[in-house]
Tab-separated table of C-alpha atoms in Angstrom:
chain	number	residue	atom	x	y	z
A	143	UNK	CA	27.819	16.471	-17.185
A	144	UNK	CA	30.173	16.806	-14.273
A	145	UNK	CA	33.165	14.376	-14.350
A	146	UNK	CA	33.938	12.457	-11.200
A	147	UNK	CA	36.647	13.834	-9.061
A	148	UNK	CA	39.730	11.611	-8.905
A	149	UNK	CA	43.046	11.738	-7.185
A	150	UNK	CA	46.462	10.732	-8.199
A	151	UNK	CA	47.476	7.490	-6.433
A	152	UNK	CA	50.497	7.759	-4.419
A	153	UNK	CA	53.728	5.791	-4.973
A	154	UNK	CA	53.279	2.088	-4.483
A	155	UNK	CA	49.506	2.176	-4.746
A	156	UNK	CA	47.877	-0.233	-7.148
A	157	UNK	CA	47.134	1.277	-10.448
A	158	UNK	CA	43.562	2.110	-11.219
A	159	UNK	CA	42.302	2.356	-7.582
A	160	UNK	CA	41.858	5.700	-5.743
A	161	UNK	CA	44.010	6.293	-2.689
A	162	UNK	CA	41.042	7.283	-0.487
A	163	UNK	CA	37.351	5.985	-0.731
A	164	UNK	CA	34.846	8.288	-2.189
A	165	UNK	CA	33.284	10.945	0.111
A	166	UNK	CA	30.158	9.692	1.730
A	167	UNK	CA	30.964	6.167	1.874
A	168	UNK	CA	32.134	4.125	4.880
A	169	UNK	CA	34.960	1.667	4.950
A	170	UNK	CA	33.804	-1.926	5.306
A	171	UNK	CA	36.758	-2.802	7.644
A	172	UNK	CA	38.337	-1.302	10.624
A	173	UNK	CA	36.946	0.083	13.797
A	174	UNK	CA	33.160	1.089	13.900
A	175	UNK	CA	32.537	4.733	13.731
A	176	UNK	CA	31.624	6.470	16.938
A	177	UNK	CA	27.827	6.907	16.808
A	178	UNK	CA	27.274	8.444	20.249
A	179	UNK	CA	24.960	11.380	20.077
A	180	UNK	CA	26.468	14.668	20.178
A	181	UNK	CA	25.153	17.835	21.768
A	182	UNK	CA	21.762	18.714	20.262
A	183	UNK	CA	20.384	22.196	19.689
A	184	UNK	CA	17.232	23.673	18.518
A	185	UNK	CA	13.944	21.793	18.336
A	186	UNK	CA	15.374	18.300	18.724
A	187	UNK	CA	16.807	19.293	22.107
A	188	UNK	CA	13.535	20.633	23.254
A	189	UNK	CA	11.666	17.492	22.451
A	190	UNK	CA	13.946	15.146	24.383
A	191	UNK	CA	12.972	14.806	28.142
A	192	UNK	CA	15.620	16.096	30.532
A	193	UNK	CA	16.900	14.271	33.491
A	194	UNK	CA	14.219	14.225	36.302
A	195	UNK	CA	11.179	15.016	34.013
A	196	UNK	CA	7.912	13.390	34.971
A	197	UNK	CA	6.988	12.666	31.322
A	198	UNK	CA	6.908	8.882	30.677
A	199	UNK	CA	9.650	7.548	28.443
A	200	UNK	CA	8.322	4.125	27.716
A	201	UNK	CA	5.043	2.595	26.436
A	202	UNK	CA	4.471	0.903	29.737
A	203	UNK	CA	4.833	4.020	31.715
A	204	UNK	CA	2.511	5.860	29.371
A	205	UNK	CA	-0.198	3.101	29.841
A	206	UNK	CA	0.252	3.111	33.697
A	207	UNK	CA	0.005	6.830	33.683
A	208	UNK	CA	-3.274	6.758	31.698
A	209	UNK	CA	-4.755	4.208	34.157
A	210	UNK	CA	-3.814	6.030	37.215
A	211	UNK	CA	-6.445	8.695	37.018
A	212	UNK	CA	-9.487	6.354	36.809
A	213	UNK	CA	-7.953	3.887	39.386
A	214	UNK	CA	-7.294	6.708	41.933
A	215	UNK	CA	-10.758	8.181	41.252
A	216	UNK	CA	-12.398	4.706	41.851
A	217	UNK	CA	-10.443	4.276	45.087
A	218	UNK	CA	-11.621	7.707	46.243
A	219	UNK	CA	-15.291	6.782	45.434
A	220	UNK	CA	-14.905	3.483	47.309
A	221	UNK	CA	-13.388	5.139	50.356
A	222	UNK	CA	-16.259	7.783	50.400
A	223	UNK	CA	-18.924	5.041	50.031
A	224	UNK	CA	-17.339	3.084	52.839
A	225	UNK	CA	-17.208	6.056	55.216
A	226	UNK	CA	-20.855	7.098	54.345
A	227	UNK	CA	-22.060	3.479	54.910
A	228	UNK	CA	-20.166	3.114	58.186
A	229	UNK	CA	-21.758	6.434	59.363
A	230	UNK	CA	-25.310	5.318	58.334
A	231	UNK	CA	-24.846	1.919	60.139
A	232	UNK	CA	-23.629	3.681	63.226
A	233	UNK	CA	-26.628	6.012	63.198
A	234	UNK	CA	-28.999	3.137	62.607
A	235	UNK	CA	-27.548	1.202	65.553
A	236	UNK	CA	-27.740	4.297	67.731
A	237	UNK	CA	-31.437	4.798	66.741
A	238	UNK	CA	-32.208	1.156	67.608
A	239	UNK	CA	-30.433	1.352	70.888
A	240	UNK	CA	-32.460	4.410	71.847
A	241	UNK	CA	-35.648	2.723	70.743
A	242	UNK	CA	-34.870	-0.207	72.922
A	243	UNK	CA	-33.668	1.681	76.017
A	244	UNK	CA	-35.756	4.875	75.884
A	245	UNK	CA	-38.548	5.106	73.323
A	246	UNK	CA	-40.090	1.735	73.920
A	247	UNK	CA	-40.232	1.938	77.761
A	248	UNK	CA	-41.510	5.546	77.682
A	249	UNK	CA	-44.302	4.600	75.161
A	250	UNK	CA	-45.448	1.859	77.493
A	251	UNK	CA	-45.325	4.085	80.389
A	252	UNK	CA	-47.465	6.580	78.530
A	253	UNK	CA	-50.181	3.953	77.897
A	254	UNK	CA	-50.029	2.784	81.572
A	255	UNK	CA	-50.293	6.353	82.866
A	256	UNK	CA	-53.302	7.042	80.699
A	257	UNK	CA	-55.129	3.932	81.994
A	258	UNK	CA	-54.038	4.788	85.560
A	259	UNK	CA	-55.297	8.366	85.212
A	260	UNK	CA	-58.825	7.091	84.388
A	261	UNK	CA	-58.744	4.827	87.413
A	262	UNK	CA	-57.432	7.606	89.647
A	263	UNK	CA	-60.293	10.004	88.773
A	264	UNK	CA	-62.822	7.219	89.300
A	265	UNK	CA	-61.417	6.644	92.746
A	266	UNK	CA	-61.589	10.358	93.377
A	267	UNK	CA	-65.248	10.566	92.096
A	268	UNK	CA	-66.358	7.402	93.917
A	269	UNK	CA	-63.964	6.180	96.604
A	270	UNK	CA	-64.194	2.433	97.356
A	271	UNK	CA	-62.315	-0.784	97.473
A	272	UNK	CA	-63.299	-1.804	93.933
A	273	UNK	CA	-61.811	1.408	92.364
A	274	UNK	CA	-58.920	1.308	94.581
A	275	UNK	CA	-58.083	-2.234	93.541
A	276	UNK	CA	-58.253	-1.128	89.859
A	277	UNK	CA	-56.043	1.812	90.481
A	278	UNK	CA	-53.504	-0.315	92.304
A	279	UNK	CA	-53.429	-2.852	89.473
A	280	UNK	CA	-52.808	-0.089	86.841
A	281	UNK	CA	-50.243	1.607	88.939
A	282	UNK	CA	-48.350	-1.668	89.013
A	283	UNK	CA	-48.322	-1.656	85.214
A	284	UNK	CA	-46.944	1.926	85.223
A	285	UNK	CA	-44.185	0.881	87.654
A	286	UNK	CA	-43.352	-2.168	85.451
A	287	UNK	CA	-42.949	0.026	82.362
A	288	UNK	CA	-40.821	2.636	84.177
A	289	UNK	CA	-38.542	-0.304	85.703
A	290	UNK	CA	-37.082	-0.720	82.174
A	291	UNK	CA	-35.605	2.707	82.460
A	292	UNK	CA	-33.719	1.873	85.637
A	293	UNK	CA	-29.989	0.702	85.630
A	294	UNK	CA	-29.897	-0.194	89.329
A	295	UNK	CA	-28.730	1.502	92.386
A	296	UNK	CA	-31.517	4.127	92.149
A	297	UNK	CA	-30.125	5.397	88.751
A	298	UNK	CA	-31.774	5.620	85.417
A	299	UNK	CA	-30.609	5.576	81.781
A	300	UNK	CA	-30.564	9.315	82.059
A	301	UNK	CA	-27.692	9.153	84.495
A	302	UNK	CA	-25.596	6.739	82.426
A	303	UNK	CA	-24.306	9.524	80.039
A	304	UNK	CA	-25.160	7.432	76.928
A	305	UNK	CA	-27.990	9.644	75.765
A	306	UNK	CA	-28.045	12.935	73.754
A	307	UNK	CA	-28.011	15.860	76.115
A	308	UNK	CA	-31.598	17.063	75.177
A	309	UNK	CA	-33.031	13.605	75.575
A	310	UNK	CA	-31.459	12.962	78.966
A	311	UNK	CA	-32.776	16.325	80.220
A	312	UNK	CA	-36.365	15.584	79.124
A	313	UNK	CA	-36.138	12.133	80.468
A	314	UNK	CA	-35.081	13.428	83.870
A	315	UNK	CA	-37.926	15.942	83.735
A	316	UNK	CA	-40.348	13.124	82.931
A	317	UNK	CA	-39.161	10.980	85.878
A	318	UNK	CA	-39.527	13.916	88.181
A	319	UNK	CA	-43.181	14.323	87.104
A	320	UNK	CA	-43.659	10.615	87.703
A	321	UNK	CA	-42.571	11.121	91.246
A	322	UNK	CA	-45.427	13.677	91.739
A	323	UNK	CA	-47.901	11.145	90.207
A	324	UNK	CA	-46.769	8.550	92.807
A	325	UNK	CA	-47.524	11.129	95.478
A	326	UNK	CA	-51.086	11.509	94.115
A	327	UNK	CA	-51.422	7.756	93.868
A	328	UNK	CA	-50.393	7.188	97.469
A	329	UNK	CA	-52.895	9.762	98.626
A	330	UNK	CA	-55.715	8.187	96.608
A	331	UNK	CA	-54.850	4.710	97.975
A	332	UNK	CA	-54.819	5.789	101.649
A	333	UNK	CA	-57.022	3.725	103.892
A	334	UNK	CA	-59.207	6.744	104.793
A	335	UNK	CA	-60.490	6.728	101.121
A	336	UNK	CA	-61.337	3.171	100.807
A	337	UNK	CA	-63.841	2.957	103.646
A	338	UNK	CA	-67.557	3.635	103.414
A	339	UNK	CA	-67.388	6.847	105.305
A	340	UNK	CA	-64.901	8.474	103.004
A	341	UNK	CA	-65.823	12.084	102.039
A	342	UNK	CA	-66.742	12.699	98.443
A	343	UNK	CA	-63.896	13.830	96.081
A	344	UNK	CA	-65.850	16.019	93.862
A	345	UNK	CA	-68.298	18.914	94.386
A	346	UNK	CA	-68.197	21.581	97.027
A	347	UNK	CA	-68.298	19.321	100.164
A	348	UNK	CA	-66.283	19.616	103.236
A	349	UNK	CA	-62.602	19.298	103.671
A	350	UNK	CA	-60.792	16.096	102.617
A	351	UNK	CA	-59.410	14.713	105.767
A	352	UNK	CA	-56.726	12.733	103.990
A	353	UNK	CA	-55.415	15.472	101.686
A	354	UNK	CA	-56.139	18.451	103.963
A	355	UNK	CA	-57.703	20.448	101.145
A	356	UNK	CA	-61.240	20.975	99.801
A	357	UNK	CA	-62.306	17.882	97.936
A	358	UNK	CA	-63.335	19.798	94.903
A	359	UNK	CA	-59.856	21.002	94.183
A	360	UNK	CA	-58.224	17.479	94.051
A	361	UNK	CA	-59.726	16.277	90.861
A	362	UNK	CA	-58.251	19.033	88.772
A	363	UNK	CA	-54.988	18.709	90.624
A	364	UNK	CA	-54.729	14.875	89.869
A	365	UNK	CA	-55.924	15.338	86.318
A	366	UNK	CA	-53.231	18.090	85.735
A	367	UNK	CA	-50.493	15.994	87.350
A	368	UNK	CA	-51.108	12.947	85.193
A	369	UNK	CA	-51.329	15.171	82.176
A	370	UNK	CA	-48.028	16.836	82.897
A	371	UNK	CA	-46.337	13.446	83.222
A	372	UNK	CA	-47.696	12.197	79.959
A	373	UNK	CA	-46.740	15.540	78.245
A	374	UNK	CA	-43.219	15.266	79.563
A	375	UNK	CA	-43.086	11.622	78.309
A	376	UNK	CA	-44.143	12.699	74.796
A	377	UNK	CA	-41.426	15.377	74.974
A	378	UNK	CA	-38.864	12.641	75.435
A	379	UNK	CA	-40.183	10.777	72.280
A	380	UNK	CA	-40.025	14.057	70.405
A	381	UNK	CA	-36.362	14.702	71.269
A	382	UNK	CA	-35.497	11.324	69.734
A	383	UNK	CA	-36.585	12.455	66.236
A	384	UNK	CA	-33.652	14.902	66.071
A	385	UNK	CA	-31.090	12.093	65.648
A	386	UNK	CA	-32.872	10.580	62.693
A	387	UNK	CA	-32.629	11.276	58.993
A	388	UNK	CA	-34.746	14.064	57.687
A	389	UNK	CA	-37.282	11.876	55.957
A	390	UNK	CA	-37.527	9.338	58.838
A	391	UNK	CA	-37.683	12.161	61.386
A	392	UNK	CA	-40.508	13.888	59.555
A	393	UNK	CA	-42.600	10.707	59.408
A	394	UNK	CA	-41.849	10.182	63.190
A	395	UNK	CA	-43.157	13.572	64.080
A	396	UNK	CA	-46.345	13.022	62.169
A	397	UNK	CA	-46.877	9.792	64.181
A	398	UNK	CA	-45.961	11.739	67.335
A	399	UNK	CA	-48.831	14.048	66.535
A	400	UNK	CA	-51.152	11.171	66.178
A	401	UNK	CA	-49.873	10.021	69.673
A	402	UNK	CA	-50.721	13.346	71.183
A	403	UNK	CA	-54.150	13.110	69.583
A	404	UNK	CA	-54.538	9.783	71.379
A	405	UNK	CA	-53.421	11.454	74.641
A	406	UNK	CA	-56.177	14.137	74.157
A	407	UNK	CA	-58.708	11.368	73.796
A	408	UNK	CA	-57.484	9.607	76.918
A	409	UNK	CA	-57.978	12.956	78.773
A	410	UNK	CA	-61.547	13.041	77.489
A	411	UNK	CA	-62.105	9.518	78.806
A	412	UNK	CA	-60.811	10.216	82.172
A	413	UNK	CA	-62.861	13.309	82.544
A	414	UNK	CA	-66.083	11.470	81.629
A	415	UNK	CA	-65.096	8.697	83.944
A	416	UNK	CA	-64.923	11.172	86.884
A	417	UNK	CA	-68.286	12.543	85.972
A	418	UNK	CA	-70.019	9.238	85.532
A	419	UNK	CA	-71.053	8.631	89.227
A	420	UNK	CA	-73.149	11.773	89.224
A	421	UNK	CA	-73.410	12.362	85.521
A	422	UNK	CA	-72.280	15.922	85.702
A	423	UNK	CA	-69.281	17.988	84.683
A	424	UNK	CA	-68.588	21.174	86.634
A	425	UNK	CA	-67.504	24.312	84.800
A	426	UNK	CA	-63.764	23.556	85.135
A	427	UNK	CA	-64.248	19.913	84.002
A	428	UNK	CA	-66.227	21.085	80.974
A	429	UNK	CA	-63.526	23.644	80.033
A	430	UNK	CA	-60.922	20.854	80.217
A	431	UNK	CA	-63.032	18.567	78.197
A	432	UNK	CA	-63.579	21.208	75.455
A	433	UNK	CA	-59.813	21.949	75.405
A	434	UNK	CA	-58.978	18.235	74.942
A	435	UNK	CA	-61.508	17.855	72.122
A	436	UNK	CA	-60.169	20.881	70.294
A	437	UNK	CA	-56.587	19.757	70.649
A	438	UNK	CA	-57.353	16.138	69.566
A	439	UNK	CA	-59.118	17.252	66.414
A	440	UNK	CA	-56.314	19.667	65.522
A	441	UNK	CA	-53.521	17.049	66.028
A	442	UNK	CA	-55.608	14.402	64.144
A	443	UNK	CA	-56.416	16.632	61.161
A	444	UNK	CA	-52.802	17.917	60.786
A	445	UNK	CA	-51.226	14.511	61.246
A	446	UNK	CA	-53.719	12.660	58.948
A	447	UNK	CA	-53.049	15.036	56.109
A	448	UNK	CA	-49.283	14.591	56.416
A	449	UNK	CA	-49.128	10.734	56.621
A	450	UNK	CA	-47.380	8.889	53.835
A	451	UNK	CA	-49.256	6.838	51.352
A	452	UNK	CA	-50.271	3.646	53.225
A	453	UNK	CA	-50.708	5.521	56.445
A	454	UNK	CA	-52.966	8.143	54.936
A	455	UNK	CA	-55.174	5.418	53.487
A	456	UNK	CA	-55.388	3.709	57.006
A	457	UNK	CA	-56.237	7.099	58.492
A	458	UNK	CA	-59.015	7.641	56.013
A	459	UNK	CA	-60.469	4.120	56.742
A	460	UNK	CA	-60.391	4.904	60.477
A	461	UNK	CA	-62.146	8.217	60.115
A	462	UNK	CA	-64.725	6.699	57.829
A	463	UNK	CA	-65.874	4.052	60.404
A	464	UNK	CA	-68.961	4.297	62.493
A	465	UNK	CA	-66.874	4.010	65.623
A	466	UNK	CA	-65.143	7.292	64.773
A	467	UNK	CA	-68.285	8.966	63.767
A	468	UNK	CA	-70.085	7.994	67.110
A	469	UNK	CA	-67.041	9.278	69.058
A	470	UNK	CA	-67.255	12.734	67.539
A	471	UNK	CA	-71.040	12.801	68.020
A	472	UNK	CA	-70.641	11.936	71.636
A	473	UNK	CA	-68.040	14.765	72.021
A	474	UNK	CA	-70.405	17.299	70.433
A	475	UNK	CA	-73.231	16.069	72.695
A	476	UNK	CA	-71.049	16.576	75.757
A	477	UNK	CA	-69.939	20.076	74.710
A	478	UNK	CA	-73.591	21.042	74.128
A	479	UNK	CA	-74.608	20.289	77.753
A	480	UNK	CA	-74.315	23.282	80.128
A	481	UNK	CA	-71.920	22.930	83.028
A	482	UNK	CA	-73.443	21.289	86.153
A	483	UNK	CA	-76.250	19.611	84.212
A	484	UNK	CA	-76.605	15.941	84.030
A	485	UNK	CA	-74.951	14.478	80.933
A	486	UNK	CA	-76.815	11.123	80.716
A	487	UNK	CA	-77.159	11.507	76.994
A	488	UNK	CA	-73.716	9.977	76.532
A	489	UNK	CA	-73.599	6.463	78.145
A	490	UNK	CA	-70.113	6.034	79.699
A	491	UNK	CA	-69.927	2.329	78.686
A	492	UNK	CA	-70.520	2.950	74.918
A	493	UNK	CA	-68.144	6.011	75.088
A	494	UNK	CA	-65.316	4.027	76.629
A	495	UNK	CA	-65.855	1.193	74.150
A	496	UNK	CA	-65.585	3.461	71.123
A	497	UNK	CA	-62.882	5.519	72.623
A	498	UNK	CA	-60.717	2.312	73.274
A	499	UNK	CA	-61.236	1.139	69.747
A	500	UNK	CA	-60.042	4.492	68.226
A	501	UNK	CA	-57.022	4.695	70.465
A	502	UNK	CA	-56.073	1.116	69.519
A	503	UNK	CA	-56.448	2.070	65.844
A	504	UNK	CA	-54.369	5.125	66.287
A	505	UNK	CA	-51.577	3.171	67.808
A	506	UNK	CA	-51.613	0.810	64.862
């Protein structure tokens, strides 16, 4: 056993007490020892953050740093959702504006032009005050529908610079075709055509004194001019599908094909109306009728198969009705009659009634 180390007390020191406290003990009196940290080395110096370090030093700073990542991520998601929603709202407002200013008036103009075309061909086939009055009334409906596209001063919405470039160009082309239609209308409503001595507009008769051309060539010209105008109008509606979302645009294109099918049916109606007075279709008229029938059925079959759920069911109900069956049977009957022969097997009144019903259901 090691004996404790002792020192000899100095002179004047109390006996029995050491001159200095034992090593390792602190004095209980006097100035506190200097406890400032000295220079550190080794591992302890590496663990202590240096001045300017991004490592949090307090518990509060550590909690804040842990919360920053989800908070910043949430703010980024909110910002993205806000921008996306704003873009969708702006696109929806643009689509609604174009529907109001362009699509609606053009659709009404198409319907009016289709009805006016039938009246025009009747006036060509059988000139008279009665048919002229019908043509004048339907022409007024066409002008009223086109008036919605005007912005005053002889300008149209195509001149306002508020439409997509493609839509504005097609709308201008459509309005140019309408000008040609008005020229045909004016010629058909001339006084020389409304008297009892007006020359016939179909067949191979003498020259037409009002138009200065053979009468047999005027019916195809009028039919073609009205058809070109309607086709240009449907082109305007087709250009508007490009600014819609992919799903909505696809559905709109299907409905546009149904609209084209309705246009082909309207062409058939106008051709039969022009043949009603004599009950005949010449070779050119029969070819036009056959082309309209083929196009109508192609558009209808393609669009009907691509319609979404409720629309497809409505299409099946339409094609399953007796009206639609009678319409197709009448088309086949007309196609089976040779050109130049009388086509009394298809009464025009029943045909027009069935065709009007089918066109209404197609629009619905």
